[in-house]
Tab-separated table of C-alpha atoms in Angstrom:
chain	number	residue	atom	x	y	z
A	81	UNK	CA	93.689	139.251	107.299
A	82	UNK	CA	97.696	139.294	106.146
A	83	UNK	CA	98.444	136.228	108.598
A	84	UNK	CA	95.592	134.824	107.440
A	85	UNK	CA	96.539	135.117	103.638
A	86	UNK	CA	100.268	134.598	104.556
A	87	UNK	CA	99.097	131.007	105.716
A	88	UNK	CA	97.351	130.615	102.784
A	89	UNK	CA	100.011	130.966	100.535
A	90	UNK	CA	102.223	128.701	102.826
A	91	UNK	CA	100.262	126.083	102.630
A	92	UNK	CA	99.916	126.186	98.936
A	93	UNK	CA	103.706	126.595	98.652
A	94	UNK	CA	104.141	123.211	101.048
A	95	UNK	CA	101.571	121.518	98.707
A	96	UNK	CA	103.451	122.259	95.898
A	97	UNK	CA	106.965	121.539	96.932
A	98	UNK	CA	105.027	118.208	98.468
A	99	UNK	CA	104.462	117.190	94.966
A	100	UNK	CA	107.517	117.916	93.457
A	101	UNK	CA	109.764	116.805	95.901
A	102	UNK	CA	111.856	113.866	94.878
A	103	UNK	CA	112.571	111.243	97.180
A	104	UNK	CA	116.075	110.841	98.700
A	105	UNK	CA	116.611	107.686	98.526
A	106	UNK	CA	115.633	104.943	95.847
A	107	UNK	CA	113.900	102.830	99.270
A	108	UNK	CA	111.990	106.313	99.484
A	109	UNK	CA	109.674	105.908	96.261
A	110	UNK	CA	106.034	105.494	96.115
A	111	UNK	CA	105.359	104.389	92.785
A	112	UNK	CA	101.776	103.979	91.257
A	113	UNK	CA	100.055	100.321	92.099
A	114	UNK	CA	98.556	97.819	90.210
A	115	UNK	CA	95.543	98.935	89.118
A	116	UNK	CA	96.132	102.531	89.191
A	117	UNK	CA	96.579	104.472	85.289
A	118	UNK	CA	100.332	105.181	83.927
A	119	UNK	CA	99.700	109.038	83.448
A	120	UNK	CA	99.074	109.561	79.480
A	121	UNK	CA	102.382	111.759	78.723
A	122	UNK	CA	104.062	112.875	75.857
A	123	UNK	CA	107.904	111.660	75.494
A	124	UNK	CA	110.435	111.878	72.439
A	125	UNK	CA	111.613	109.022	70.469
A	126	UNK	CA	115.177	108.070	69.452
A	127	UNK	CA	113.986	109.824	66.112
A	128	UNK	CA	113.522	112.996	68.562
A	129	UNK	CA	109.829	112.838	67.358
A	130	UNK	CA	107.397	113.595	69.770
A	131	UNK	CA	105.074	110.737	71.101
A	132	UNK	CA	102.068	110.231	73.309
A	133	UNK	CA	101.727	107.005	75.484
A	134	UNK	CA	98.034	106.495	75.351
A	135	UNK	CA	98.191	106.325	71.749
A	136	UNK	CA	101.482	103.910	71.979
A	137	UNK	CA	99.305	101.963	74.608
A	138	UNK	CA	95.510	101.462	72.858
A	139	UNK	CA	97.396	99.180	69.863
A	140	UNK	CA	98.738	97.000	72.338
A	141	UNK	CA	99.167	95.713	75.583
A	142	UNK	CA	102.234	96.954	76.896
A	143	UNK	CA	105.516	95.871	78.943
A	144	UNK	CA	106.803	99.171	80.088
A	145	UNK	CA	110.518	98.879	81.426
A	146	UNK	CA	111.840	102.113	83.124
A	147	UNK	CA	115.402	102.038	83.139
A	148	UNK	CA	118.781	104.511	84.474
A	149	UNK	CA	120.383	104.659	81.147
A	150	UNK	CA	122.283	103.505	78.191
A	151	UNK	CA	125.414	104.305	80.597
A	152	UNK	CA	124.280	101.597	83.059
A	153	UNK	CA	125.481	98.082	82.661
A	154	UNK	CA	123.194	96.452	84.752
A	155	UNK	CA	120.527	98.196	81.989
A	156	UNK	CA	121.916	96.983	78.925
A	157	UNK	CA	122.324	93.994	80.389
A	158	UNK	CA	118.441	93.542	80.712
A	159	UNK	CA	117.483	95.402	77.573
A	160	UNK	CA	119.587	93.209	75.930
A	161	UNK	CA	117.949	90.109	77.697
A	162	UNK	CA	114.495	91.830	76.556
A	163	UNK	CA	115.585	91.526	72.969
A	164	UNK	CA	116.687	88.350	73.076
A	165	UNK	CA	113.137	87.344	74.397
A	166	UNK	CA	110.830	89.869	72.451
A	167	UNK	CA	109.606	87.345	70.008
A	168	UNK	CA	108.301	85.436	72.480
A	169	UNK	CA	106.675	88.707	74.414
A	170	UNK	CA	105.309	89.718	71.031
A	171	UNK	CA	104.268	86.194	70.277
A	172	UNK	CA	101.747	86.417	73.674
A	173	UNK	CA	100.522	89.583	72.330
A	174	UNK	CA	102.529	92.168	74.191
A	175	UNK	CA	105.247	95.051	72.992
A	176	UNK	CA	108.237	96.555	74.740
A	177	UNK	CA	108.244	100.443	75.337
A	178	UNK	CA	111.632	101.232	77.579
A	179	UNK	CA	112.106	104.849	78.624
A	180	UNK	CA	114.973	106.997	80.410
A	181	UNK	CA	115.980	109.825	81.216
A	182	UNK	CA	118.631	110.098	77.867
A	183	UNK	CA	118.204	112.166	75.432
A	184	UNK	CA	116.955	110.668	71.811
A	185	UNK	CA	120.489	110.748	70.246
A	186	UNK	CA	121.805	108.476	73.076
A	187	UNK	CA	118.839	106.397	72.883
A	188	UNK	CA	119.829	104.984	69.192
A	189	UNK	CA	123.297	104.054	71.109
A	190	UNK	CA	121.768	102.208	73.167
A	191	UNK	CA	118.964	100.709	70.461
A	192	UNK	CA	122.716	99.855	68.610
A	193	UNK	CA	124.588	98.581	71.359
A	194	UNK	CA	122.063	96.225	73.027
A	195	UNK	CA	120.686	94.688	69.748
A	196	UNK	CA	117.116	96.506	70.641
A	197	UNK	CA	114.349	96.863	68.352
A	198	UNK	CA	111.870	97.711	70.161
A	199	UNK	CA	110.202	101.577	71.248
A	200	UNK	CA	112.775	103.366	73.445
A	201	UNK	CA	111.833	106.625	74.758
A	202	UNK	CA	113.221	109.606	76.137
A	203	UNK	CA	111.501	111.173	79.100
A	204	UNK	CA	115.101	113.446	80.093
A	205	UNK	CA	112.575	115.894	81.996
A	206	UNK	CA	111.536	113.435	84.268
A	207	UNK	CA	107.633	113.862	83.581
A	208	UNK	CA	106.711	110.575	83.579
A	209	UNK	CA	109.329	109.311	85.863
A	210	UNK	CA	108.170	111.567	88.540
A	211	UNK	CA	104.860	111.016	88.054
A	212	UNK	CA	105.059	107.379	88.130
A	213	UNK	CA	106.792	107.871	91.561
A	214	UNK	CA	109.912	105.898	90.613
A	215	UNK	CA	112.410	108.908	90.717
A	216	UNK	CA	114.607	109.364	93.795
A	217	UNK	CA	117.478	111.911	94.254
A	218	UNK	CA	120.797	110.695	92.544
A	219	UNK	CA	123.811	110.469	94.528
A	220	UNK	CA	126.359	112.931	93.766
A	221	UNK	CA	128.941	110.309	91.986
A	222	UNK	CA	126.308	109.487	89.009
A	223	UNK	CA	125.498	113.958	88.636
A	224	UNK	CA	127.899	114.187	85.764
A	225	UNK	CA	126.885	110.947	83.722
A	226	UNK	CA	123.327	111.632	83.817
A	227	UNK	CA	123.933	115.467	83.347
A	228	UNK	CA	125.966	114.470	79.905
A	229	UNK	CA	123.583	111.986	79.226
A	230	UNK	CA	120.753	114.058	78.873
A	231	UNK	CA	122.026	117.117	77.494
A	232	UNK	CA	121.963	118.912	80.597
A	233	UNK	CA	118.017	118.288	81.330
A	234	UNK	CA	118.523	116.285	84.111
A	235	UNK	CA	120.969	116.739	86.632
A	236	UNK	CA	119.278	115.458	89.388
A	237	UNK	CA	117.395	111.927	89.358
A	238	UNK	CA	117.536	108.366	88.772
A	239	UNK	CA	114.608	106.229	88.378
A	240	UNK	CA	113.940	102.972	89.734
A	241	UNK	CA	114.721	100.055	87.564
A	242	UNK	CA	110.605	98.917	87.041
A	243	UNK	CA	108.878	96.768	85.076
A	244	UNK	CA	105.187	97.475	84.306
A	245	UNK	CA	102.671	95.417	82.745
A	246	UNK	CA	99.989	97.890	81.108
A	247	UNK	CA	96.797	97.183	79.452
A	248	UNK	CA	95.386	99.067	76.213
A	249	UNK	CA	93.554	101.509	78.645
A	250	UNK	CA	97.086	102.149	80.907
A	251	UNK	CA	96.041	100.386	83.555
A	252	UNK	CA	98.783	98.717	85.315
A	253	UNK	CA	97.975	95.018	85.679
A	254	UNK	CA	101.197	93.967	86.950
A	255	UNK	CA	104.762	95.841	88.286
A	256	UNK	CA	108.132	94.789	89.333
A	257	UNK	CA	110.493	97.140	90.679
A	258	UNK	CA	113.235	96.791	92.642
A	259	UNK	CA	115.486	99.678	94.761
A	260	UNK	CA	118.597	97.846	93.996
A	261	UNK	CA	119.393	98.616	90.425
A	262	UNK	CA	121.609	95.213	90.663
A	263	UNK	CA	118.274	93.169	90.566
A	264	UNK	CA	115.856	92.424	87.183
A	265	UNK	CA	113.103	90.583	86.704
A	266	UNK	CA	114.370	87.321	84.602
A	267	UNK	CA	112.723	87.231	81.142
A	268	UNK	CA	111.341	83.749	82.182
A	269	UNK	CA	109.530	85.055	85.446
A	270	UNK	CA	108.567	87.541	83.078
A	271	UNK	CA	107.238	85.653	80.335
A	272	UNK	CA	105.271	83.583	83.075
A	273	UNK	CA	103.419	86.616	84.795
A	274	UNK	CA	102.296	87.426	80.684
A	275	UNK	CA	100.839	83.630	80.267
A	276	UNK	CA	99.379	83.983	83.583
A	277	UNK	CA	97.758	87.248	82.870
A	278	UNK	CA	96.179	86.386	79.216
């Protein structure tokens, strides 16, 4: 009976760690698909207020950009890119929501350095992130930047630079995401998958 409860509880304990674990490597994800739900979750503003996606989702649809952090260049770079084409986004109907792992405070440097006015949120514990199965294990040189960036949350992930198109029920209609953090999706290939999926 104790072997047989020990293995129990072993196999519960694999289970769990199973579906916690965080990949190694950023080639090591396995993020949600198209036509699978982003995971209704409730993340923090740059106003530190507390906010839940569905209800961010249902007014519009929804260009969802998961990015490493206002300490990135390769990020600002395309949020800033992203601003300069929002009117155009908004003009086919859709909003911006960006999230990272920083904290609130460092999200209105960011809002202020890249010229952004649209939703940036702060998901520092990883929640969404992890559940979206974009978060890998962060090599050791980028520890301390992400550990001062959030406020000490996170110390240990990165997410994958992704782009998700989301409709007003989360359902993912479209997603680009790419391992190398080097490589965006251009606003115009952007732009075109919106016209193509109106």
């Amino acid at each position: 009976m104790k072997k047989l409860l020990f293995m129990l509880l072993a196999t519960i304990s694999f289970v769990a760690n199973a579906q916690t674990a965080v990949p190694k490597t950023a080639n090591d994800i396995a993020p949600l698909l198209i036509g699978e739900k982003i995971p209704d979750i409730t993340l923090k503003t740059a106003k530190n207020a507390a906010v839940q996606l569905s209800d961010l989702f249902k007014n519009k649809k929804t260009v969802l950009v998961f990015y490493r952090g206002g300490w990135c260049p390769y990020c600002n770079m395309h949020l800033s890119a992203l601003a300069e084409a929002e009117k155009q986004i908004l003009d086919l109907g859709y909003q911006i929501i960006a999230i990272s792992p920083d904290t609130p405070e460092n999200l209105k440097i960011t809002a202020e350095k890249d010229k952004v006015k649209y939703t940036l949120l702060s998901d520092s514990k990883g929640d969404l992130i992890k559940t979206a199965g974009i978060a890998f294990e962060a090599p050791e040189n980028y520890k301390s930047t992400i550990n001062v960036y959030s406020n000490g949350v996170n110390t240990s992930f990165l997410p994958v630079p992704s782009v998700f198109v989301v409709n007003t029920d989360s359902d993912i209609l479209f997603e680009y995401i790419s391992p190398d953090f080097k490589h965006r999706i251009s606003s115009e290939l952007l732009i075109s998958v919106l016209k193509n999926l109106k």
